[in-house]
XYZ file of C-alpha atoms in Angstrom:
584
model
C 79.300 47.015 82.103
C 82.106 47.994 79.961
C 84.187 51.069 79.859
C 83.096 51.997 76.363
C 78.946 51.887 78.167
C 80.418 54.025 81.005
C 81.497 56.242 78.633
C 77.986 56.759 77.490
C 78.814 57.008 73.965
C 77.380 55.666 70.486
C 79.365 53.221 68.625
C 78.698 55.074 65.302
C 76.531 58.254 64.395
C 74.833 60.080 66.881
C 71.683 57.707 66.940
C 71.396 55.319 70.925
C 72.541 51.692 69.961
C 70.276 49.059 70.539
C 69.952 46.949 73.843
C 73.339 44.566 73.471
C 75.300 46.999 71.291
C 78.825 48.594 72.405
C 79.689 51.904 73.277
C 83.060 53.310 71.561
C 84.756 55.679 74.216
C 85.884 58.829 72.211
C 89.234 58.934 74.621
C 91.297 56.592 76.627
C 89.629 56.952 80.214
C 91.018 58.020 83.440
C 93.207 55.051 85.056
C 91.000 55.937 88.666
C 87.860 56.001 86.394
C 86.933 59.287 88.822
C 86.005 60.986 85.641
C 82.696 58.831 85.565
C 80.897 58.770 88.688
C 83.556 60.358 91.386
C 84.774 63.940 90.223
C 83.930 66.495 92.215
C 81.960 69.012 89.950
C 81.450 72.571 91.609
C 79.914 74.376 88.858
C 77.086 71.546 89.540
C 77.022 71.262 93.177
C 78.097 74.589 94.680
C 76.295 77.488 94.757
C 78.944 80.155 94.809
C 80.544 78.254 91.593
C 77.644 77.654 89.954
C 77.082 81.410 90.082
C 80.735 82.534 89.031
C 80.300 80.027 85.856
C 78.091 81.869 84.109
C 80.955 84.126 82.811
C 82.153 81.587 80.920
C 78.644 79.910 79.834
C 77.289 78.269 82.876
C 77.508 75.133 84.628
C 79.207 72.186 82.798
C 76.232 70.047 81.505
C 75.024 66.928 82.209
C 76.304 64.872 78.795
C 79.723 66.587 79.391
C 82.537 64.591 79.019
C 84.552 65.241 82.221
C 88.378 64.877 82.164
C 89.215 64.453 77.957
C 90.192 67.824 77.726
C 93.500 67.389 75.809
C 94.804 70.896 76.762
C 93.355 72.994 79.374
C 93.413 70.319 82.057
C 92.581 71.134 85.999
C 96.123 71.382 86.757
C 96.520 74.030 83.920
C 93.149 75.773 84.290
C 94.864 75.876 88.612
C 98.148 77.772 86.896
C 96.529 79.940 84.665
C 94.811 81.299 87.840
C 97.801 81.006 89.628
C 99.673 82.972 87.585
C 97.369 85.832 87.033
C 96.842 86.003 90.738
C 100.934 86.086 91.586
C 100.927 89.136 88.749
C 98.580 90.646 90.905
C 100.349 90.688 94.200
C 103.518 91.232 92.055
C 101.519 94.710 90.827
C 100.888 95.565 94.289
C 104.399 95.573 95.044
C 105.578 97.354 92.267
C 104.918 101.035 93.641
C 107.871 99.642 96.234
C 110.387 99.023 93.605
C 110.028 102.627 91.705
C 112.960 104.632 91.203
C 113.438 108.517 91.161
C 116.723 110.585 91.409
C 118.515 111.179 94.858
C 119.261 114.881 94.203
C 122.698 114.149 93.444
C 122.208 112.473 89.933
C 121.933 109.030 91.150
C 118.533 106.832 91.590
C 116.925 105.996 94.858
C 113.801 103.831 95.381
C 111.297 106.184 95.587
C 109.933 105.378 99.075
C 109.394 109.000 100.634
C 106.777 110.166 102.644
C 106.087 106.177 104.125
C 105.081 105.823 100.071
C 105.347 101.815 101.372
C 102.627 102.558 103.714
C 100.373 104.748 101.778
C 100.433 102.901 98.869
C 99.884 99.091 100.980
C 103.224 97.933 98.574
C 105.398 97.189 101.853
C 107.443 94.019 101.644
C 109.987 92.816 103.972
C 112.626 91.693 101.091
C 113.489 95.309 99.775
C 114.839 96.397 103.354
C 116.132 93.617 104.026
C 118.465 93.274 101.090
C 120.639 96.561 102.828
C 119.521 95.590 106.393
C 121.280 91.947 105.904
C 123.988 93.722 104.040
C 123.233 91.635 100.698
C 124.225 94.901 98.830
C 127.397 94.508 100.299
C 127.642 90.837 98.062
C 128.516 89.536 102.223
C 128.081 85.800 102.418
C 124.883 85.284 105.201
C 125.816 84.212 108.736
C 129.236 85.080 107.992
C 129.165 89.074 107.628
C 128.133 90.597 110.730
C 127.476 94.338 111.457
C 127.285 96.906 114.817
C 123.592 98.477 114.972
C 122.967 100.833 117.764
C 120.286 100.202 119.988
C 116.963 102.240 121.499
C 118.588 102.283 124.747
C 121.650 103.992 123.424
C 124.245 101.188 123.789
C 125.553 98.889 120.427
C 124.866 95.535 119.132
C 126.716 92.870 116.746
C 123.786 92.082 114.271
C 124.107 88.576 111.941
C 121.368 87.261 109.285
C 118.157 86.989 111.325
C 116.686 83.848 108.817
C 116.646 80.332 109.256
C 119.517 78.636 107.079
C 117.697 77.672 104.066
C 115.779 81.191 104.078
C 119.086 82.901 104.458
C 120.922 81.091 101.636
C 117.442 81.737 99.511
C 118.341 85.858 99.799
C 122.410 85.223 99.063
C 121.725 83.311 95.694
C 118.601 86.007 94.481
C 121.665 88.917 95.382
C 124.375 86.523 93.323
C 121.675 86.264 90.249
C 121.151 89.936 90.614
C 124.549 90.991 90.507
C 124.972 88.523 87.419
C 122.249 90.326 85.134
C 123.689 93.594 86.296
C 126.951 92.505 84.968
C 124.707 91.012 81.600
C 124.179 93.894 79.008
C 120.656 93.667 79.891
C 117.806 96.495 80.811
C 119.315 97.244 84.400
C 118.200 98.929 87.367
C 118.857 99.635 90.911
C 120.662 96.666 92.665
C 117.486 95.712 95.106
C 115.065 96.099 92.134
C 116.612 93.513 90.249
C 116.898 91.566 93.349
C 113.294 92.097 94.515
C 111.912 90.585 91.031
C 114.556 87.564 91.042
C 112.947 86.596 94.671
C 109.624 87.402 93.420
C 110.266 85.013 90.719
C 111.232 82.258 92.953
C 108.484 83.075 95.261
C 105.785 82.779 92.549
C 107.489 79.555 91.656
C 107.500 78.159 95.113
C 103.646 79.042 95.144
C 102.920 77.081 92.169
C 104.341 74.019 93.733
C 102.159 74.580 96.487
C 98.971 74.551 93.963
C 100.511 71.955 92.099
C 101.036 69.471 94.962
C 97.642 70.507 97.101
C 95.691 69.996 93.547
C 96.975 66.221 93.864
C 96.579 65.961 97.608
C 92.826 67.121 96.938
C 91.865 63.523 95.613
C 88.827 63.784 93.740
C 88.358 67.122 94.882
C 90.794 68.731 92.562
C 88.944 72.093 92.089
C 89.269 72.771 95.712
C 92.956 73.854 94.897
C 91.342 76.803 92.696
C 90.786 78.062 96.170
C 94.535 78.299 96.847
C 95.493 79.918 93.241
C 92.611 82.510 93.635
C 93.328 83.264 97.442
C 93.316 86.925 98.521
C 96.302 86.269 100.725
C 97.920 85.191 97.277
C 97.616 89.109 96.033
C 98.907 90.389 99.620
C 101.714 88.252 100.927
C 103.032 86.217 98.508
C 106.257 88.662 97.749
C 106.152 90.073 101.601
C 108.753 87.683 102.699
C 110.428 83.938 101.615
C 107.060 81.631 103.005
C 106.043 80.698 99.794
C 109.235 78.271 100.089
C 107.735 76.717 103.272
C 104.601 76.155 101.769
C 106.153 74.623 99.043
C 108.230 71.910 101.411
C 105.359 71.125 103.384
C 102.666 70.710 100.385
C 105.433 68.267 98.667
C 106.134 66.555 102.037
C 102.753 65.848 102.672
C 102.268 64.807 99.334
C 105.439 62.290 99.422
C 103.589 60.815 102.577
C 100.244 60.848 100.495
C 102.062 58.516 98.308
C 103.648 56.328 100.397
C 106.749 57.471 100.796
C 107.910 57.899 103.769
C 111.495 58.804 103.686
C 110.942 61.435 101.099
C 108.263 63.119 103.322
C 110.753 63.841 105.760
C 113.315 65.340 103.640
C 111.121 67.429 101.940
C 109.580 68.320 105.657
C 112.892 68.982 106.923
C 113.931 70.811 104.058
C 110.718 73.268 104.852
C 112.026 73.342 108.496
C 115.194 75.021 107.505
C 113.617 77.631 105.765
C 110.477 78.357 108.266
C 109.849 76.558 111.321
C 105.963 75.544 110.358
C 106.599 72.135 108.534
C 108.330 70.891 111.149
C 104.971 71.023 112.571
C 103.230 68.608 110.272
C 105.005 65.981 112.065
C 103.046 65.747 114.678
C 99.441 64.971 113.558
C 101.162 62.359 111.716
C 102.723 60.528 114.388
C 99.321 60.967 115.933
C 97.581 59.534 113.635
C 99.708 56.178 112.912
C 99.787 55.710 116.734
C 95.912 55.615 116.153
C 96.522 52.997 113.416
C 98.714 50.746 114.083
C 98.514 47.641 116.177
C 101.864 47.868 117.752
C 103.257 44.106 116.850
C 106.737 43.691 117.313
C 108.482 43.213 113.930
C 110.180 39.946 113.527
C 114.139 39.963 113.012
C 114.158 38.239 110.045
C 112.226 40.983 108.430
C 114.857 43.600 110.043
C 117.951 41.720 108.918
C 120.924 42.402 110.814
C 120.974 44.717 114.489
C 122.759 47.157 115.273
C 123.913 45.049 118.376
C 125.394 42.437 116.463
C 127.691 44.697 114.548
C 131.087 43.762 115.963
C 133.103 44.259 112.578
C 133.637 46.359 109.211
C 131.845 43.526 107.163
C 128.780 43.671 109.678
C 128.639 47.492 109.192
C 128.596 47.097 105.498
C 126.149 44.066 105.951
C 123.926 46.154 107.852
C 124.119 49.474 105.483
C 123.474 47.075 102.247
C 120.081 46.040 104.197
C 119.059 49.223 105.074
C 116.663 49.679 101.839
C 115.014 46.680 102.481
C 114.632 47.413 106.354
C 113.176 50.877 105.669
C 110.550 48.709 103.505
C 109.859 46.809 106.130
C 109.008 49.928 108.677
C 106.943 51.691 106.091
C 104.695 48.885 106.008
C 103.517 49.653 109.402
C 102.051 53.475 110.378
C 104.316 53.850 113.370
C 107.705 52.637 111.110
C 105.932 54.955 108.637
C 106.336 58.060 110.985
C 109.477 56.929 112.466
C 110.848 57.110 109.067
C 109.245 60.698 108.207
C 110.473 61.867 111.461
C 114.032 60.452 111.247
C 114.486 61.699 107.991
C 113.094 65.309 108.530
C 115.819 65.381 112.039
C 118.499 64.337 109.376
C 117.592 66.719 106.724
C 117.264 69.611 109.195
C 120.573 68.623 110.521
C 122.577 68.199 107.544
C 121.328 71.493 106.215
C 122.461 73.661 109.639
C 125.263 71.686 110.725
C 127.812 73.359 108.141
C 126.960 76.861 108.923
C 126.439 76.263 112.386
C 130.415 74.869 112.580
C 131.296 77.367 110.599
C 129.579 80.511 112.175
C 128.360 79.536 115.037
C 126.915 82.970 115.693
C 125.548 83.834 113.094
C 123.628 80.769 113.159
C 122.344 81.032 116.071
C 121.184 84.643 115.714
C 117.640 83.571 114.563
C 116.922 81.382 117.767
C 118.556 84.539 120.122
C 116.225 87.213 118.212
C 113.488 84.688 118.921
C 114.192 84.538 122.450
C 114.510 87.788 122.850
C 111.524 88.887 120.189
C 108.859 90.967 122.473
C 104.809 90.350 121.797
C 104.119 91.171 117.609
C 102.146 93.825 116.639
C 99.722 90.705 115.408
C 100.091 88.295 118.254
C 96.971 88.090 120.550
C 98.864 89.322 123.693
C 99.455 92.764 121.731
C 95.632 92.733 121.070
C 94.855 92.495 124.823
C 97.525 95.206 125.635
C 96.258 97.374 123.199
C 92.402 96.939 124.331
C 93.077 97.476 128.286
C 97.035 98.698 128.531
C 98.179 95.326 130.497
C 102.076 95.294 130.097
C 102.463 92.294 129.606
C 103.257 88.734 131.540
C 107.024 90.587 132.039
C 106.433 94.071 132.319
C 108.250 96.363 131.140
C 111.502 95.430 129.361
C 114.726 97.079 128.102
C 116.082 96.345 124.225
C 117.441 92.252 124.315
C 115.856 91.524 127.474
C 114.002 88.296 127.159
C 110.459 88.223 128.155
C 111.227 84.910 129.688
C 107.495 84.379 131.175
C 105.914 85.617 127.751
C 108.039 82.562 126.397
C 107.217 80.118 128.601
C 103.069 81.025 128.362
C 102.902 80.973 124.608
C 105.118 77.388 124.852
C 102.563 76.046 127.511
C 99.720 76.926 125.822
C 100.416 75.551 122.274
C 101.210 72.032 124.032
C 98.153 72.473 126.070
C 96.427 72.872 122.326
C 98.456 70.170 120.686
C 97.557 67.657 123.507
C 94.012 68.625 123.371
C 94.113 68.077 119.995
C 95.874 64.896 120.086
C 93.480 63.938 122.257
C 90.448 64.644 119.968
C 92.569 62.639 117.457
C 92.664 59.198 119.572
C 89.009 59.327 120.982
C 86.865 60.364 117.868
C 84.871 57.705 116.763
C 86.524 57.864 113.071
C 90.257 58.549 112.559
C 90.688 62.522 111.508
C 92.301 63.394 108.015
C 95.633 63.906 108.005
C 94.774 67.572 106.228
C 92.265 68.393 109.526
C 95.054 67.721 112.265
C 97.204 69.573 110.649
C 95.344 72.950 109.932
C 94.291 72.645 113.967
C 98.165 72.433 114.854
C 99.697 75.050 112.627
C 96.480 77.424 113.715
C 97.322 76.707 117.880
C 100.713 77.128 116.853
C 99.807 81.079 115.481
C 97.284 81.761 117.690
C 98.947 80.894 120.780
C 102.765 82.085 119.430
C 103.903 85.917 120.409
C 104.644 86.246 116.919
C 102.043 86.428 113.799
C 104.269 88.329 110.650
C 101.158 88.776 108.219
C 102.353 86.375 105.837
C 102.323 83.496 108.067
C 98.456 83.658 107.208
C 99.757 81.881 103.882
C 100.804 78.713 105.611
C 96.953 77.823 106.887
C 95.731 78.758 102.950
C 96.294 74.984 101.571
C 95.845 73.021 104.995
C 92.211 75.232 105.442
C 91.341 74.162 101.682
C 92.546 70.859 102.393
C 90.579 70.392 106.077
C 87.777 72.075 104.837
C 86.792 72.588 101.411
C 83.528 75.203 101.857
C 84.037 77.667 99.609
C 82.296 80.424 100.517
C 83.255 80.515 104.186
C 87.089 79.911 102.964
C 86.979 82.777 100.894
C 85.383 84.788 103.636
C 88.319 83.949 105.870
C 91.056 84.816 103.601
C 89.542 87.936 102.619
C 89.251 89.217 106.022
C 92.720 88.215 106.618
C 94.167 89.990 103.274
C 91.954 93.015 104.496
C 93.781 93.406 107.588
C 96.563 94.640 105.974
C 95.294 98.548 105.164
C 94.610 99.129 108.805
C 98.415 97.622 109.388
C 100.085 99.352 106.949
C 98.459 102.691 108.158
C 99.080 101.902 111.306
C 102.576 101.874 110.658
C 102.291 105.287 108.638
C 101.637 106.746 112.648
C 99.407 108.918 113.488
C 101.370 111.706 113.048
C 101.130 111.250 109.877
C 97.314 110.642 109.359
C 97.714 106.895 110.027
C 95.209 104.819 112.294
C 95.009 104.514 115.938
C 96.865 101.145 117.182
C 92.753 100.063 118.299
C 91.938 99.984 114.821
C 94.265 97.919 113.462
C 94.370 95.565 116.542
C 90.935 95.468 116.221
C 90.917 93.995 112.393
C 93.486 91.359 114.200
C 90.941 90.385 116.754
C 88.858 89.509 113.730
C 91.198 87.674 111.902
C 91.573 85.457 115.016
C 88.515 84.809 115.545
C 87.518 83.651 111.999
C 90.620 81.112 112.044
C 88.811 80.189 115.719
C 85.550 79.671 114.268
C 87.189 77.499 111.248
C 89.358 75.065 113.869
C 85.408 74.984 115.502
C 84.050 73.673 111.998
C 86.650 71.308 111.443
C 86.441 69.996 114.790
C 82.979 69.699 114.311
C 83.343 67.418 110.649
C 85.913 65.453 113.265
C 83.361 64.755 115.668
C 80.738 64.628 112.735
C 82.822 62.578 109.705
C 79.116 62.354 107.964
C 79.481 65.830 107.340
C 82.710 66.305 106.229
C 82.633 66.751 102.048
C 86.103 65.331 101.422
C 85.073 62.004 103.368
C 81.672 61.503 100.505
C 81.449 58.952 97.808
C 83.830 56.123 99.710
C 86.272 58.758 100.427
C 88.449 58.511 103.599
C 91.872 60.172 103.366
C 93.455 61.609 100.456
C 96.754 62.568 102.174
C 96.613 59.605 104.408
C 99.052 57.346 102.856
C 99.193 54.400 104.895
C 96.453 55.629 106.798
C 93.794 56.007 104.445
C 91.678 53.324 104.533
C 93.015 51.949 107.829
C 91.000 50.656 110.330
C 91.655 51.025 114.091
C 93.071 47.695 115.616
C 91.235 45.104 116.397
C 93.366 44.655 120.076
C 93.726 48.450 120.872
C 96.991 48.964 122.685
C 96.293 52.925 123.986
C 94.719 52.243 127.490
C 90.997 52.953 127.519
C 90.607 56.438 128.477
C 92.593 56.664 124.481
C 90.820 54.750 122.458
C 88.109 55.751 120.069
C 84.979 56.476 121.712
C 82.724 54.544 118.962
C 79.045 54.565 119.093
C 76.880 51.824 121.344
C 77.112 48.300 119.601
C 79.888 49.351 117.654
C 83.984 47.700 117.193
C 87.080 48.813 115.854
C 85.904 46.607 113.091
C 82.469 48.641 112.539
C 84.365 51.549 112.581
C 86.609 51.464 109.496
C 86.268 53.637 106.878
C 83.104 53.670 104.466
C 84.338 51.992 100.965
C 87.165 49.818 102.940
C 87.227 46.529 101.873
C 88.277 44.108 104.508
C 90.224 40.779 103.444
């Protein structure tokens, strides 16, 4: 059949051809040809969608030509809805950034009477701009400040953020100072700084959409799930994770495509502004110890070793090879995640190592105020205090005391998770996704971790959509997430002052944990069950797999037995490749 008869059109007129006659496509088609008889339609085949659709006329119909739209493409229908979703969390902000006078003819923002709390507009980057002495124009790490402490005694005080996070909130203060300086419409100092994060923020998030829409596969629309999020409207300005999410969708989409080396950068990159992408890591090295079949590479392929440098030349030698040696490894998974990991340590490094030389303790003041960080008002072990008044693994504590067993529980249980989880990864009959393994990681890492900030809810939004595109019970999810944030911002407003009692708000948090719970229980489930999982239809296997979609388990399994897959009776390594894999 040609492409003009899969295009289903007449050659002339509107009249059907006769038997033998061709079909004249109105528009080039799709290079992947998804647009015929692959594309994921939801208006057609979910129920929720199907419903929403008839604000705009309906379902698409059957004779629709899908994917010649010249202009309002997915990926521009995703940032229209993008956009108008970031102006909405932008507008619930805004109360936060309003000015009134100071009673001695100056402007103030107007945040009396916990207006932050009482109007749900709190976000962490307007104190923070005086807190981390950005007003002051200080250079982060650098500047550091006496605070005094609950107990009464003093404390030297450096920027709390991860490098890249830090540096973020010194160039938004430099940009904000320049259009202060600009005869432009002005306004308090943190004002203009709030909207030049925002900006960057909103930015960051569109990235995010941008890069999950192509990690989707044929499943574009599922990003619409991402632009339209409630968590979108609620955290995207609280803090500076929208730049994390932006790394890790880009990294995983770099290893999506095959490239390796770029994953890790963009990975590491992520891990110098939040810790989470870092994460990713691991489900991948998982996975390609799954797939590959561990044969030695031969030297010849690796050109010259780093053993047999014994001169200048050699070193040069060996450095001119090294492009064609990193080929060689990404052929294989396990080079493949060598590479990703390698590059991600180096990134990481190269982005710390100056200001850790340089101010040593300032850099390290995010890892001691880790350390040191008691149970969150959102971490589980706050719930279970606040249910039954337990104090806690350590007991009471004074101000910088470390609660040194609370630390070593929360690390012990999110290896316990990741092994368990790596387990599941090796034994189940079909290799996971890449997207699954990840969303199960990240969620151990926040449900096990003494600290949940509400926005880290924002960094399971793409991985969820990408593990487990069910609209309805997504959308469920992130709206009782977003919704936990009235009970914690009137918690905050204390009681005195007609808040909420701490049960109520811990309460809501209980919830929230339990819905991500029940969503690692689904997605283990589609694991266990890959005939279920909707991504995985149509001679689908992994769209973010890279190397690995497609890729069979070895024929001569090197994991020892109580490893390897646990396929079904009469089945081989063989039997078990992916539907749609054509073997040569």
């Amino acid at each position: 059949m040609t492409d003009q008869q899969l295009a289903g059109q007449p050659a002339s007129g509107g009249s059907r051809p006769d038997r033998g006659e061709q079909y004249v496509a109105p528009a080039p088609l799709a290079p992947d040809l998804c647009s015929i008889d692959a594309r994921d339609l939801p208006s057609r085949n979910d129920s929720l969608t199907a419903q929403a659709s008839t604000v705009i006329g309906g379902p698409v119909g059957e004779h629709a030509l899908i994917g010649r739209v010249r202009f309002w493409t997915p990926l521009r229908v995703l940032f229209a809805f993008t956009v108008f979703f970031l102006a909405l969390g932008w507008a619930t902000k805004a109360p936060c950034i309003q000015q009134t006078g100071d009673g001695a003819g100056g402007l103030t923002l107007d945040w009396h009477n916990g207006r932050q709390y009482v109007a749900m507009c709190y976000s962490d980057t307007v104190p923070l701009y005086g807190a981390e002495r950005l007003n002051e124009g200080a250079f982060p790490y650098k500047k550091h400040w006496v605070e005094s402490t609950p107990d009464g005694g003093t404390e030297t005080r450096y920027m709390e953020y991860p490098v890249l996070s830090g540096l973020y909130q010194y160039v938004a203060m430099q940009i904000g100072n320049v259009w202060n300086n600009l005869p432009l419409p002005g306004a308090l100092s943190v004002v203009v700084y709030f909207n030049v994060v925002a900006l960057g923020l909103a930015m960051g998030w569109l990235i995010t959409v941008w890069a999950s829409s192509r990690l989707a596969g044929r499943r574009v629309w599922d990003a619409a799930l991402i632009a339209v999020s409630p968590l979108v409207i609620v955290h995207a300005f609280t803090n500076f994770d929208a730049l994390a999410t932006a790394f890790a969708a880009t990294g995983l989409l770099a290893w999506a495509r095959r490239r390796p080396v770029l994953a890790g950068v963009l990975l590491g990159l992520g891990g110098a502004a939040k810790l989470y992408p870092l994460l990713l890591l691991g489900p991948i090295l998982v996975l390609c110890l799954r797939a590959d079949p561990l044969r030695r590479i031969l030297a010849a392929h690796t050109g010259l070793r780093l053993r047999d440098i014994d001169s200048v030349a050699a070193a040069r030698t060996w450095l001119r090879q090294t492009p064609e040696r990193t080929n060689v490894f990404a052929q294989r998974p396990l080079g493949s995640a060598a590479l990703a990991i390698a590059a991600a340590a180096l990134t990481w490094i190269a982005v710390n190592l100056p200001i850790a030389v340089l101010y040593p303790e300032g850099w390290r003041e995010f890892f001691r105020l880790n350390t040191t960080r008691h149970a969150d008002p959102d971490s589980i072990y706050n719930v279970i205090t606040s249910f039954t008044g337990w104090s806690g693994f350590d007991g009471p504590l004074g101000h910088g005391e470390p609660p040194t067993v609370l630390n070593t529980v929360s690390l012990l249980l999110f290896l316990l998770a990741c092994a368990g989880i790596g387990y599941l990864a090796l034994t189940a009959s079909r290799r996971p996704r890449v997207a699954q393994l990840c969303f199960l990681v990240v969620a151990a890492f926040l449900l096990t971790n003494k600290v949940w900030s509400p926005q880290y809810s924002l960094w399971l939004v793409p991985l969820a959509v990408l593990a487990f595109p069910h609209r309805r019970i997504l959308l469920a999810w992130m709206t009782v997430d977003a919704l936990v944030w009235v009970p914690r911002m009137y918690y905050y407003l204390g009681e005195d002052n007609k808040g909420l009692p701490v049960q109520w708000f811990t309460g809501t948090v209980l919830l929230r944990d339990l819905t991500v719970l029940a969503l690692c229980a689904m997605i283990i489930y589609q694991i266990l069950r890959p005939e279920s999982d909707l991504v995985r239809r149509d001679y689908v296997d992994d769209p973010a797999g890279g190397i690995l979609d497609r890729a069979p388990d070895p024929l001569l399994p090197w994991l020892p037995s109580w490893l390897r897959p646990r396929h079904t009776a009469g089945t081989t390594a063989r039997d078990a490749a992916p539907s749609g894999y054509i073997r040569k």
